[in-house]
XYZ file of C-alpha atoms in Angstrom:
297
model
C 198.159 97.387 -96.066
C 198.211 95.060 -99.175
C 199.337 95.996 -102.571
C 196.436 94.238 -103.526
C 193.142 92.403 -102.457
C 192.073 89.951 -105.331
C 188.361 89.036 -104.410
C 187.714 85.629 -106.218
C 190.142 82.837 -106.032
C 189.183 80.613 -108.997
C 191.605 80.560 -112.242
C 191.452 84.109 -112.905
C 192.305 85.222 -109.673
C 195.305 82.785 -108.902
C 196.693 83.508 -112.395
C 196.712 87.736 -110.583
C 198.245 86.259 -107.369
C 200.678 84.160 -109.108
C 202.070 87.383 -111.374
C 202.439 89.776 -108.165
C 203.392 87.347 -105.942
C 206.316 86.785 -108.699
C 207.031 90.562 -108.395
C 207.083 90.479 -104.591
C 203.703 92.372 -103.865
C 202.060 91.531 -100.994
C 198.465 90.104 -101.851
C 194.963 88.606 -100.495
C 192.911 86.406 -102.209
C 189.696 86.400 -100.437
C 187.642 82.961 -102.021
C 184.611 80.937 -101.002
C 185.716 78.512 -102.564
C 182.907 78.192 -105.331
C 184.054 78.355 -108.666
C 181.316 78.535 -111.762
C 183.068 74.834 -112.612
C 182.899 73.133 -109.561
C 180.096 70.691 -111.822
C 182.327 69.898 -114.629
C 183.905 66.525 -114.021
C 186.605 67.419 -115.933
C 188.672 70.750 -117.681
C 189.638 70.842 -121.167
C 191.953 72.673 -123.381
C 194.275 74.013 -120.609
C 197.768 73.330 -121.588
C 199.517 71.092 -119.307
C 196.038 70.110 -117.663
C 193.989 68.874 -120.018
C 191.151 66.752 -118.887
C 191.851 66.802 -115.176
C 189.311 67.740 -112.577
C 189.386 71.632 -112.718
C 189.129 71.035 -108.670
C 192.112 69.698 -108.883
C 193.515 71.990 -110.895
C 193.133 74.706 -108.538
C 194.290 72.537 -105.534
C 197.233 72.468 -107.263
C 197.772 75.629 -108.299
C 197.072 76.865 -104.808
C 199.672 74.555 -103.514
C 202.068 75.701 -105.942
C 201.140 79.593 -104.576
C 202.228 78.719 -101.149
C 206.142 79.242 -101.714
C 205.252 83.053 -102.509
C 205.838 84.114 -99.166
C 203.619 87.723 -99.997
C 200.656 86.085 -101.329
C 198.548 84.822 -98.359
C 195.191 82.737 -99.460
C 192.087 83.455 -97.066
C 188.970 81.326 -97.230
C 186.164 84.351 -96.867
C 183.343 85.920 -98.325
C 184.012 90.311 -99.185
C 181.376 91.948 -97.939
C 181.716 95.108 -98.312
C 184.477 97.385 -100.630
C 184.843 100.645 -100.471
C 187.726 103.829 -100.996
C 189.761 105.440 -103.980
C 192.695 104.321 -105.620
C 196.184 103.636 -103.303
C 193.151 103.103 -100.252
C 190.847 100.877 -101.242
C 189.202 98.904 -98.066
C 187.440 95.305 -98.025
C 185.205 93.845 -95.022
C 185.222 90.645 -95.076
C 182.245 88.055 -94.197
C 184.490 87.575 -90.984
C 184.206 91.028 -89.721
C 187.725 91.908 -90.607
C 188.729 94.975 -92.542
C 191.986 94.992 -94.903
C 193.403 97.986 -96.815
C 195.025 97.630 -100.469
C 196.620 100.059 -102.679
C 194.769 97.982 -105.716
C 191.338 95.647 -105.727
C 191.339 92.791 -108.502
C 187.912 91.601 -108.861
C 187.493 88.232 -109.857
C 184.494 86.530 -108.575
C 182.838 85.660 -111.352
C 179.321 84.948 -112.048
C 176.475 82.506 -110.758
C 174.733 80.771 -113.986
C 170.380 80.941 -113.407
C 169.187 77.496 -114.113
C 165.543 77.941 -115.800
C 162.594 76.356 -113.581
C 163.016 72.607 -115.558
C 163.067 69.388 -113.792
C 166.391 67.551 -114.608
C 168.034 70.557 -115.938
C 170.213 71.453 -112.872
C 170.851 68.231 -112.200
C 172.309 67.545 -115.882
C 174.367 71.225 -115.800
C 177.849 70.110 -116.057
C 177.507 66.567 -116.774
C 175.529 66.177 -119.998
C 174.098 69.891 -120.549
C 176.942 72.171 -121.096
C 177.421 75.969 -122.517
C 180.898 75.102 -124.446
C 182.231 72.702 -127.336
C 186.134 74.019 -127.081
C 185.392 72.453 -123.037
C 183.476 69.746 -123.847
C 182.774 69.049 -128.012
C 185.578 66.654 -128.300
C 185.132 64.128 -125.732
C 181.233 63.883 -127.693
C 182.452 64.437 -131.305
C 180.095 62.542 -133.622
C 177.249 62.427 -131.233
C 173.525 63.404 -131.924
C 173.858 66.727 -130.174
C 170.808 69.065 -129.209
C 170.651 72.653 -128.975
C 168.855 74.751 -126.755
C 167.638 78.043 -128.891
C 168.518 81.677 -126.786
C 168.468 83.914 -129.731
C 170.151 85.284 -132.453
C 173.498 84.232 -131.101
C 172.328 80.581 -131.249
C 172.346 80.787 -135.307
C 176.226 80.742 -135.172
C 176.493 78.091 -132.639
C 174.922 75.884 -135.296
C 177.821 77.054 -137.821
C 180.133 76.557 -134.513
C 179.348 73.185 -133.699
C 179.710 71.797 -137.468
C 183.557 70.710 -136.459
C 182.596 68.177 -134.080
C 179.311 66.596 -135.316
C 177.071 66.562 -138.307
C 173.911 65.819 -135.776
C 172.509 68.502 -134.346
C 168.487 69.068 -133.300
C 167.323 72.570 -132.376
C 165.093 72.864 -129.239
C 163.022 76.532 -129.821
C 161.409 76.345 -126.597
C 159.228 78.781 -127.297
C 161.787 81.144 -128.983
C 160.443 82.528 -132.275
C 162.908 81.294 -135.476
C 162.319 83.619 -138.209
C 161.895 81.762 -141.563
C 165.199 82.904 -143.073
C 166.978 81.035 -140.048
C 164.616 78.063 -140.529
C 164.987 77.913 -144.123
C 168.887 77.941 -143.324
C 168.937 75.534 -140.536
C 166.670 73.112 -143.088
C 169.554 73.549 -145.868
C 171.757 72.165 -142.969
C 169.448 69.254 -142.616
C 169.281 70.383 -138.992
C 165.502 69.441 -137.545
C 164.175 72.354 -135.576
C 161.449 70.893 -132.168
C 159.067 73.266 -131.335
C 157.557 74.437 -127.891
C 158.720 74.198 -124.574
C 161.093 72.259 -122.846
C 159.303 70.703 -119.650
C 161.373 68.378 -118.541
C 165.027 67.171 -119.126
C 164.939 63.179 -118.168
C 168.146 61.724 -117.050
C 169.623 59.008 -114.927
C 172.777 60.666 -112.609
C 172.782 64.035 -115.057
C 173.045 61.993 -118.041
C 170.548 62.680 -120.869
C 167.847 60.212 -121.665
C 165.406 62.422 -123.074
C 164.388 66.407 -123.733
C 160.545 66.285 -122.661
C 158.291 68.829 -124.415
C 155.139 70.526 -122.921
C 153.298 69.070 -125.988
C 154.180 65.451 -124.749
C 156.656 65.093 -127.339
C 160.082 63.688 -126.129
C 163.478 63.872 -128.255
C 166.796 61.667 -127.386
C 169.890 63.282 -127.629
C 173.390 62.358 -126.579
C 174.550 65.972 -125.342
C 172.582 69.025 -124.754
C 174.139 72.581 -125.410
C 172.520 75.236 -123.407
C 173.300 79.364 -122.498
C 170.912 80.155 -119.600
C 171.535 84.099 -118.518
C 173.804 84.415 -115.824
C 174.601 87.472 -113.346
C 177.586 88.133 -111.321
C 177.971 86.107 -107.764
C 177.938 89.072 -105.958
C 177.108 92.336 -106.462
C 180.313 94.905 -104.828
C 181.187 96.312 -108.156
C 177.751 98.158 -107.694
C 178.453 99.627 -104.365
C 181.548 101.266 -105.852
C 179.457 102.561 -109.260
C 181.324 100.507 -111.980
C 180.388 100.427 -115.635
C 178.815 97.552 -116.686
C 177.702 96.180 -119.913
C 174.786 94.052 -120.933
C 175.727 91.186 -123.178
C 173.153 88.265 -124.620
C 173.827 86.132 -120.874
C 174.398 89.077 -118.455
C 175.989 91.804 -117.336
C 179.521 92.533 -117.432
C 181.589 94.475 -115.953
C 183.124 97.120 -118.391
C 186.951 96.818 -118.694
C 189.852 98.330 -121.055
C 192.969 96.607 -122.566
C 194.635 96.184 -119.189
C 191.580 94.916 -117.546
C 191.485 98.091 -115.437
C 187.403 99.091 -114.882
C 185.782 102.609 -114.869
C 187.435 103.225 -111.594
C 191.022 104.005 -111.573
C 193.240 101.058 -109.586
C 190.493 98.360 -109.637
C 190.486 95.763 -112.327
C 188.558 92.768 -113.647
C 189.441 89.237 -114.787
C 187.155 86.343 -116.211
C 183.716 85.902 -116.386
C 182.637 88.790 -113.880
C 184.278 90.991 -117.379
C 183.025 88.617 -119.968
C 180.105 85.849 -119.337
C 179.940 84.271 -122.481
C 183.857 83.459 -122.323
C 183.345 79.741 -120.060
C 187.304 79.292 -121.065
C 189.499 78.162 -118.185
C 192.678 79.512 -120.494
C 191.135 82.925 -121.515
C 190.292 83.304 -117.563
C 193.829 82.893 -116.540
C 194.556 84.732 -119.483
C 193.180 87.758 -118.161
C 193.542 87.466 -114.794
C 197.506 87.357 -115.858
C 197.226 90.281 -117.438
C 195.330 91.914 -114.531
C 197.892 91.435 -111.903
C 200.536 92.481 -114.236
C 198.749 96.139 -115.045
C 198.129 96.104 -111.356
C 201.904 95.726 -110.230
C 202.730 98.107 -112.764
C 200.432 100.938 -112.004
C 202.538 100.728 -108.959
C 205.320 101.673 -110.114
C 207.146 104.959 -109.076
């Protein structure tokens, strides 16, 4: 039996393994090997890695994992989980069942691309969700923004650091007038109706294509489509959730420890909105670390 079964081996779950594998627990990482990233050309803002393909990154770090002789790395889908604290019990996609004292659940979310031509093609490369990934490389572009909701009112204060161009797509989100009259103060221009089309040539923007037959250029197109989690075992073992403006989340404390005693959750699976490579292996640091020591005797 494993101390531990971390399911999810993207930044937040190699950050777990790294910790325990420090304190000589034995661990699994079960991973597909899909990470929410795997579009981004590039990662920014982690320290020591900044602007390196976050492919890479994790090639790396999994390279750097193999001298922890307890931590083994296993290339498999969980299928199943199941059991109570100190015997928890994962079946894999393989058919193979393996026991842990602790689960870490780290397998983040899948983000729902709405039904636009161009869109899913540009995620990544030219339509992104985050300026502290992506805002400096297009500082002082003409930047557009894709309305959600309320929340999008302080991505317009947000994004004032890195460029004084900004257009608002509403696609077909209502603006109240007190937001419009603010966003006009700003000198920020606000396109109504829908987005039908995003044209581009290899994901890069040419134009946002309205249903009215209006089309508006842009240089960089910030977008927060609703996302869910990428699988769905923290339902078959009842855990609290929480619904947030783009998803659900699984509900967590300090220590990253869920509703259930001895399993725990790390990056965007426990918080959507975060998109932050550094915050991920933030808390998947600090999930291994209240895993090892709930251990303790």
């Amino acid at each position: 039996m494993d101390d531990v079964i971390i399911i999810g081996g993207s930044f937040a779950g190699l950050a777990a393994a790294l910790q325990l594998g420090r304190a000589r627990r034995k661990v699994t990482v079960l991973d597909t090997g899909l990470p929410r990233n795997r579009f981004a050309g590039h990662s920014h803002g982690l320290l020591g890695h900044d602007h390196k393909p976050p492919l890479d990154i994790l090639a790396e770090a999994r390279q750097q994992l193999a001298r922890y002789p307890t931590i083994r790395l296993v290339n498999a889908r969980a299928d199943s989980i199941s059991g109570t604290i100190d015997d928890f019990s994962v079946l894999t996609g393989d058919g193979e069942r393996l026991g842990a004292r602790r689960l870490i659940l780290s397998y983040g979310v899948a983000d729902q691309m709405p039904d636009v031509p161009g869109f899913a093609e540009s995620w990544g490369t030219s339509i992104v969700p985050c300026p502290y990934c992506d805002g400096f490389e297009v500082a002082d572009q003409h930047w557009g923004l894709v309305w959600s909701g309320p929340p999008s009112h302080n991505y317009v204060r947000l994004y004032h650091d890195w460029t004084e161009t900004l257009t608002v797509f509403a696609d077909g989100h209502d603006i109240s007038p007190d937001v419009r009259a603010d966003l006009a103060r700003r000198n920020i221009p606000v396109v109504d109706g829908r987005i039908a089309e995003i044209a581009h040539h290899r994901g890069h923007i040419t134009t946002v294509n309205l249903e009215s037959g209006r089309n508006a250029a842009v240089d960089i197109l910030f977008a927060h489509p609703r996302n869910k989690p990428s699988a769905s075992l923290h339902e078959l073992v009842g855990l609290a959730t929480v619904n947030t403006p783009l998803g659900i989340a699984i509900k967590v404390d300090e220590r990253r420890e869920t509703s259930t005693p001895g399993i725990y959750a790390a990056g965007d699976l426990a918080n959507p909105a975060m998109a932050s490579v550094t915050t991920a292996i933030s808390q998947g640091a600090t999930a291994g670390i209240s895993a090892q020591q709930s251990m303790l005797v």
